[in-house]
Amino acid sequence: MCKVSDKLKLCTCKTKNVGQLKHYWILKRPTKKTHFVVGEMILPADIGEAADKLNQKTILKQLNDGNIFDVEMQHQENDILELHFTFNADTERFKNMLPCYGDYLAYAFKFKKDVWKKTNYDPFEIDFDEVRKGKIVNSFAKT
């Protein structure tokens, strides 16, 4: 399976387009501004329900047990944190970790009452502004 590492580090970095990074995160905050989004949705990989739940649990534990960011962050109620992981299921590293269909995973978490909780990932969420973003280091567990 495509197992997320239990040693994630969310680093802030100076890049204009985190979407060009292999693994990245985006912190979003609710806004009253009007946004318009144009694009085509590409669905994340289907890694199976068991693997998906394990990844969610691994990420939530790290988010709520300590600071996985490289800088001090002041999260606010209803902040959304998106994590995006890119992989190639055909590479030697993932060859024996099937099922991995597709080439990326996306997870979203909402900050509520001082803890992170799993929320649905919506690539067209328009009621939020990007606050911070950066690179994910130590993305997948070593096999």
PDB file of C-alpha atoms in Angstrom:
ATOM      1  CA  MET A   1       0.000   0.000   0.000  1.00  0.00           C
ATOM      2  CA  CYS A   2       1.037   3.657  -0.320  1.00  0.00           C
ATOM      3  CA  LYS A   3       1.796   4.348   3.325  1.00  0.00           C
ATOM      4  CA  VAL A   4       2.420   7.897   4.512  1.00  0.00           C
ATOM      5  CA  SER A   5       5.439   8.264   6.811  1.00  0.00           C
ATOM      6  CA  ASP A   6       5.028   8.731  10.559  1.00  0.00           C
ATOM      7  CA  LYS A   7       7.908  11.248  10.401  1.00  0.00           C
ATOM      8  CA  LEU A   8       6.340  13.934   8.210  1.00  0.00           C
ATOM      9  CA  LYS A   9       7.794  17.434   8.282  1.00  0.00           C
ATOM     10  CA  LEU A  10       5.829  20.311   6.775  1.00  0.00           C
ATOM     11  CA  CYS A  11       8.416  22.852   5.689  1.00  0.00           C
ATOM     12  CA  THR A  12       7.702  26.411   4.651  1.00  0.00           C
ATOM     13  CA  CYS A  13       9.541  27.260   1.481  1.00  0.00           C
ATOM     14  CA  LYS A  14       9.900  30.164  -0.880  1.00  0.00           C
ATOM     15  CA  THR A  15       8.225  28.890  -4.013  1.00  0.00           C
ATOM     16  CA  LYS A  16       5.602  30.621  -6.094  1.00  0.00           C
ATOM     17  CA  ASN A  17       3.916  27.404  -7.187  1.00  0.00           C
ATOM     18  CA  VAL A  18       3.916  24.541  -4.673  1.00  0.00           C
ATOM     19  CA  GLY A  19       1.988  22.500  -7.225  1.00  0.00           C
ATOM     20  CA  GLN A  20       5.326  22.013  -8.982  1.00  0.00           C
ATOM     21  CA  LEU A  21       6.706  20.247  -5.894  1.00  0.00           C
ATOM     22  CA  LYS A  22       6.426  16.481  -5.652  1.00  0.00           C
ATOM     23  CA  HIS A  23       4.863  16.598  -2.148  1.00  0.00           C
ATOM     24  CA  TYR A  24       3.341  19.787  -0.756  1.00  0.00           C
ATOM     25  CA  TRP A  25       0.918  21.246   1.760  1.00  0.00           C
ATOM     26  CA  ILE A  26      -1.383  24.282   1.763  1.00  0.00           C
ATOM     27  CA  LEU A  27      -2.925  25.956   4.813  1.00  0.00           C
ATOM     28  CA  LYS A  28      -6.175  27.776   4.018  1.00  0.00           C
ATOM     29  CA  ARG A  29      -8.288  30.131   6.117  1.00  0.00           C
ATOM     30  CA  PRO A  30     -11.972  31.087   5.681  1.00  0.00           C
ATOM     31  CA  THR A  31     -12.586  34.366   3.884  1.00  0.00           C
ATOM     32  CA  LYS A  32     -15.533  36.486   2.873  1.00  0.00           C
ATOM     33  CA  LYS A  33     -13.989  37.311  -0.507  1.00  0.00           C
ATOM     34  CA  THR A  34     -15.504  35.983  -3.701  1.00  0.00           C
ATOM     35  CA  HIS A  35     -13.280  33.624  -5.670  1.00  0.00           C
ATOM     36  CA  PHE A  36     -13.802  31.922  -8.984  1.00  0.00           C
ATOM     37  CA  VAL A  37     -12.164  28.641  -9.896  1.00  0.00           C
ATOM     38  CA  VAL A  38     -11.847  27.281 -13.390  1.00  0.00           C
ATOM     39  CA  GLY A  39     -10.320  23.904 -13.972  1.00  0.00           C
ATOM     40  CA  GLU A  40     -10.746  20.220 -14.385  1.00  0.00           C
ATOM     41  CA  MET A  41     -10.798  17.923 -11.409  1.00  0.00           C
ATOM     42  CA  ILE A  42      -8.346  15.022 -11.427  1.00  0.00           C
ATOM     43  CA  LEU A  43      -9.302  12.444  -8.828  1.00  0.00           C
ATOM     44  CA  PRO A  44      -6.697  11.233  -6.318  1.00  0.00           C
ATOM     45  CA  ALA A  45      -5.377   7.680  -6.454  1.00  0.00           C
ATOM     46  CA  ASP A  46      -7.540   4.862  -5.163  1.00  0.00           C
ATOM     47  CA  ILE A  47      -5.310   3.088  -2.637  1.00  0.00           C
ATOM     48  CA  GLY A  48      -8.102   1.171  -0.946  1.00  0.00           C
ATOM     49  CA  GLU A  49     -10.112   2.029   2.150  1.00  0.00           C
ATOM     50  CA  ALA A  50      -7.794   0.324   4.668  1.00  0.00           C
ATOM     51  CA  ALA A  51      -4.677   2.115   3.393  1.00  0.00           C
ATOM     52  CA  ASP A  52      -6.524   5.428   3.201  1.00  0.00           C
ATOM     53  CA  LYS A  53      -7.733   5.146   6.824  1.00  0.00           C
ATOM     54  CA  LEU A  54      -4.231   4.194   8.009  1.00  0.00           C
ATOM     55  CA  ASN A  55      -2.763   7.266   6.262  1.00  0.00           C
ATOM     56  CA  GLN A  56      -5.416   9.535   7.794  1.00  0.00           C
ATOM     57  CA  LYS A  57      -4.709   8.126  11.260  1.00  0.00           C
ATOM     58  CA  THR A  58      -0.932   8.511  10.804  1.00  0.00           C
ATOM     59  CA  ILE A  59      -1.256  12.137   9.671  1.00  0.00           C
ATOM     60  CA  LEU A  60      -3.793  13.091  12.373  1.00  0.00           C
ATOM     61  CA  LYS A  61      -1.587  11.658  15.113  1.00  0.00           C
ATOM     62  CA  GLN A  62       1.354  13.770  13.943  1.00  0.00           C
ATOM     63  CA  LEU A  63      -0.748  16.916  13.561  1.00  0.00           C
ATOM     64  CA  ASN A  64      -2.306  16.628  17.019  1.00  0.00           C
ATOM     65  CA  ASP A  65       0.640  15.191  18.997  1.00  0.00           C
ATOM     66  CA  GLY A  66       3.254  17.740  18.095  1.00  0.00           C
ATOM     67  CA  ASN A  67       4.400  20.392  15.738  1.00  0.00           C
ATOM     68  CA  ILE A  68       5.202  18.897  12.363  1.00  0.00           C
ATOM     69  CA  PHE A  69       5.703  22.343  10.854  1.00  0.00           C
ATOM     70  CA  ASP A  70       9.216  23.778  10.600  1.00  0.00           C
ATOM     71  CA  VAL A  71       8.026  27.110  12.036  1.00  0.00           C
ATOM     72  CA  GLU A  72       5.645  28.044  14.826  1.00  0.00           C
ATOM     73  CA  MET A  73       2.123  28.198  13.442  1.00  0.00           C
ATOM     74  CA  GLN A  74      -0.901  29.909  14.977  1.00  0.00           C
ATOM     75  CA  HIS A  75      -3.842  27.917  13.678  1.00  0.00           C
ATOM     76  CA  GLN A  76      -7.299  29.441  13.766  1.00  0.00           C
ATOM     77  CA  GLU A  77     -10.723  27.842  14.037  1.00  0.00           C
ATOM     78  CA  ASN A  78     -11.811  26.328  10.692  1.00  0.00           C
ATOM     79  CA  ASP A  79      -8.374  26.465   9.068  1.00  0.00           C
ATOM     80  CA  ILE A  80      -8.022  23.801   6.383  1.00  0.00           C
ATOM     81  CA  LEU A  81      -4.761  21.927   5.832  1.00  0.00           C
ATOM     82  CA  GLU A  82      -4.353  20.070   2.551  1.00  0.00           C
ATOM     83  CA  LEU A  83      -1.558  17.556   2.015  1.00  0.00           C
ATOM     84  CA  HIS A  84      -0.672  16.397  -1.498  1.00  0.00           C
ATOM     85  CA  PHE A  85       1.584  13.401  -2.167  1.00  0.00           C
ATOM     86  CA  THR A  86       2.824  12.383  -5.628  1.00  0.00           C
ATOM     87  CA  PHE A  87       4.118   8.924  -6.449  1.00  0.00           C
ATOM     88  CA  ASN A  88       4.587   6.612  -9.380  1.00  0.00           C
ATOM     89  CA  ALA A  89       3.054   3.175  -8.817  1.00  0.00           C
ATOM     90  CA  ASP A  90       5.325   1.764 -11.517  1.00  0.00           C
ATOM     91  CA  THR A  91       8.558   2.604  -9.689  1.00  0.00           C
ATOM     92  CA  GLU A  92      10.480  -0.091  -7.891  1.00  0.00           C
ATOM     93  CA  ARG A  93       9.636   1.437  -4.516  1.00  0.00           C
ATOM     94  CA  PHE A  94       5.856   1.085  -4.977  1.00  0.00           C
ATOM     95  CA  LYS A  95       5.848  -2.031  -7.141  1.00  0.00           C
ATOM     96  CA  ASN A  96       4.973  -4.335  -4.220  1.00  0.00           C
ATOM     97  CA  MET A  97       2.712  -1.864  -2.410  1.00  0.00           C
ATOM     98  CA  LEU A  98      -0.389  -2.230  -4.549  1.00  0.00           C
ATOM     99  CA  PRO A  99      -3.167  -1.314  -4.702  1.00  0.00           C
ATOM    100  CA  CYS A 100      -1.995   2.079  -5.978  1.00  0.00           C
ATOM    101  CA  TYR A 101      -3.980   3.391  -8.921  1.00  0.00           C
ATOM    102  CA  GLY A 102      -3.176   6.871 -10.170  1.00  0.00           C
ATOM    103  CA  ASP A 103      -0.294   9.049  -9.129  1.00  0.00           C
ATOM    104  CA  TYR A 104      -1.271  11.300  -6.244  1.00  0.00           C
ATOM    105  CA  LEU A 105      -2.961  11.310  -2.847  1.00  0.00           C
ATOM    106  CA  ALA A 106      -4.717  14.271  -1.249  1.00  0.00           C
ATOM    107  CA  TYR A 107      -5.851  14.630   2.358  1.00  0.00           C
ATOM    108  CA  ALA A 108      -7.612  17.525   4.068  1.00  0.00           C
ATOM    109  CA  PHE A 109      -7.951  18.358   7.763  1.00  0.00           C
ATOM    110  CA  LYS A 110      -9.920  21.068   9.566  1.00  0.00           C
ATOM    111  CA  PHE A 111      -8.811  22.781  12.775  1.00  0.00           C
ATOM    112  CA  LYS A 112     -11.760  22.682  15.219  1.00  0.00           C
ATOM    113  CA  LYS A 113     -11.652  23.311  18.978  1.00  0.00           C
ATOM    114  CA  ASP A 114      -7.826  23.211  19.076  1.00  0.00           C
ATOM    115  CA  VAL A 115      -7.460  19.865  17.264  1.00  0.00           C
ATOM    116  CA  TRP A 116      -7.159  18.739  13.669  1.00  0.00           C
ATOM    117  CA  LYS A 117      -9.967  16.551  12.312  1.00  0.00           C
ATOM    118  CA  LYS A 118     -10.329  14.794   8.979  1.00  0.00           C
ATOM    119  CA  THR A 119     -12.492  16.658   6.479  1.00  0.00           C
ATOM    120  CA  ASN A 120     -13.372  16.025   2.856  1.00  0.00           C
ATOM    121  CA  TYR A 121     -10.847  17.171   0.299  1.00  0.00           C
ATOM    122  CA  ASP A 122     -12.451  19.621  -2.143  1.00  0.00           C
ATOM    123  CA  PRO A 123     -10.099  20.933  -4.851  1.00  0.00           C
ATOM    124  CA  PHE A 124     -12.632  23.619  -5.780  1.00  0.00           C
ATOM    125  CA  GLU A 125     -13.152  25.046  -2.272  1.00  0.00           C
ATOM    126  CA  ILE A 126     -13.544  28.772  -2.916  1.00  0.00           C
ATOM    127  CA  ASP A 127     -14.341  30.240   0.498  1.00  0.00           C
ATOM    128  CA  PHE A 128     -10.715  30.089   1.687  1.00  0.00           C
ATOM    129  CA  ASP A 129      -7.512  32.057   1.166  1.00  0.00           C
ATOM    130  CA  GLU A 130      -4.103  30.403   1.132  1.00  0.00           C
ATOM    131  CA  VAL A 131      -2.236  31.430   4.291  1.00  0.00           C
ATOM    132  CA  ARG A 132       0.954  29.325   4.105  1.00  0.00           C
ATOM    133  CA  LYS A 133       2.280  26.567   1.934  1.00  0.00           C
ATOM    134  CA  GLY A 134       5.350  24.479   1.512  1.00  0.00           C
ATOM    135  CA  LYS A 135       7.086  21.196   0.924  1.00  0.00           C
ATOM    136  CA  ILE A 136       6.400  17.874   2.664  1.00  0.00           C
ATOM    137  CA  VAL A 137       9.613  16.136   3.739  1.00  0.00           C
ATOM    138  CA  ASN A 138       9.814  12.422   4.686  1.00  0.00           C
ATOM    139  CA  SER A 139       6.597  11.781   2.770  1.00  0.00           C
ATOM    140  CA  PHE A 140       6.297   7.988   2.490  1.00  0.00           C
ATOM    141  CA  ALA A 141       7.254   5.236   4.913  1.00  0.00           C
ATOM    142  CA  LYS A 142      10.323   3.246   3.947  1.00  0.00           C
ATOM    143  CA  THR A 143       9.566  -0.356   3.051  1.00  0.00           C
TER     144      THR A 143
END
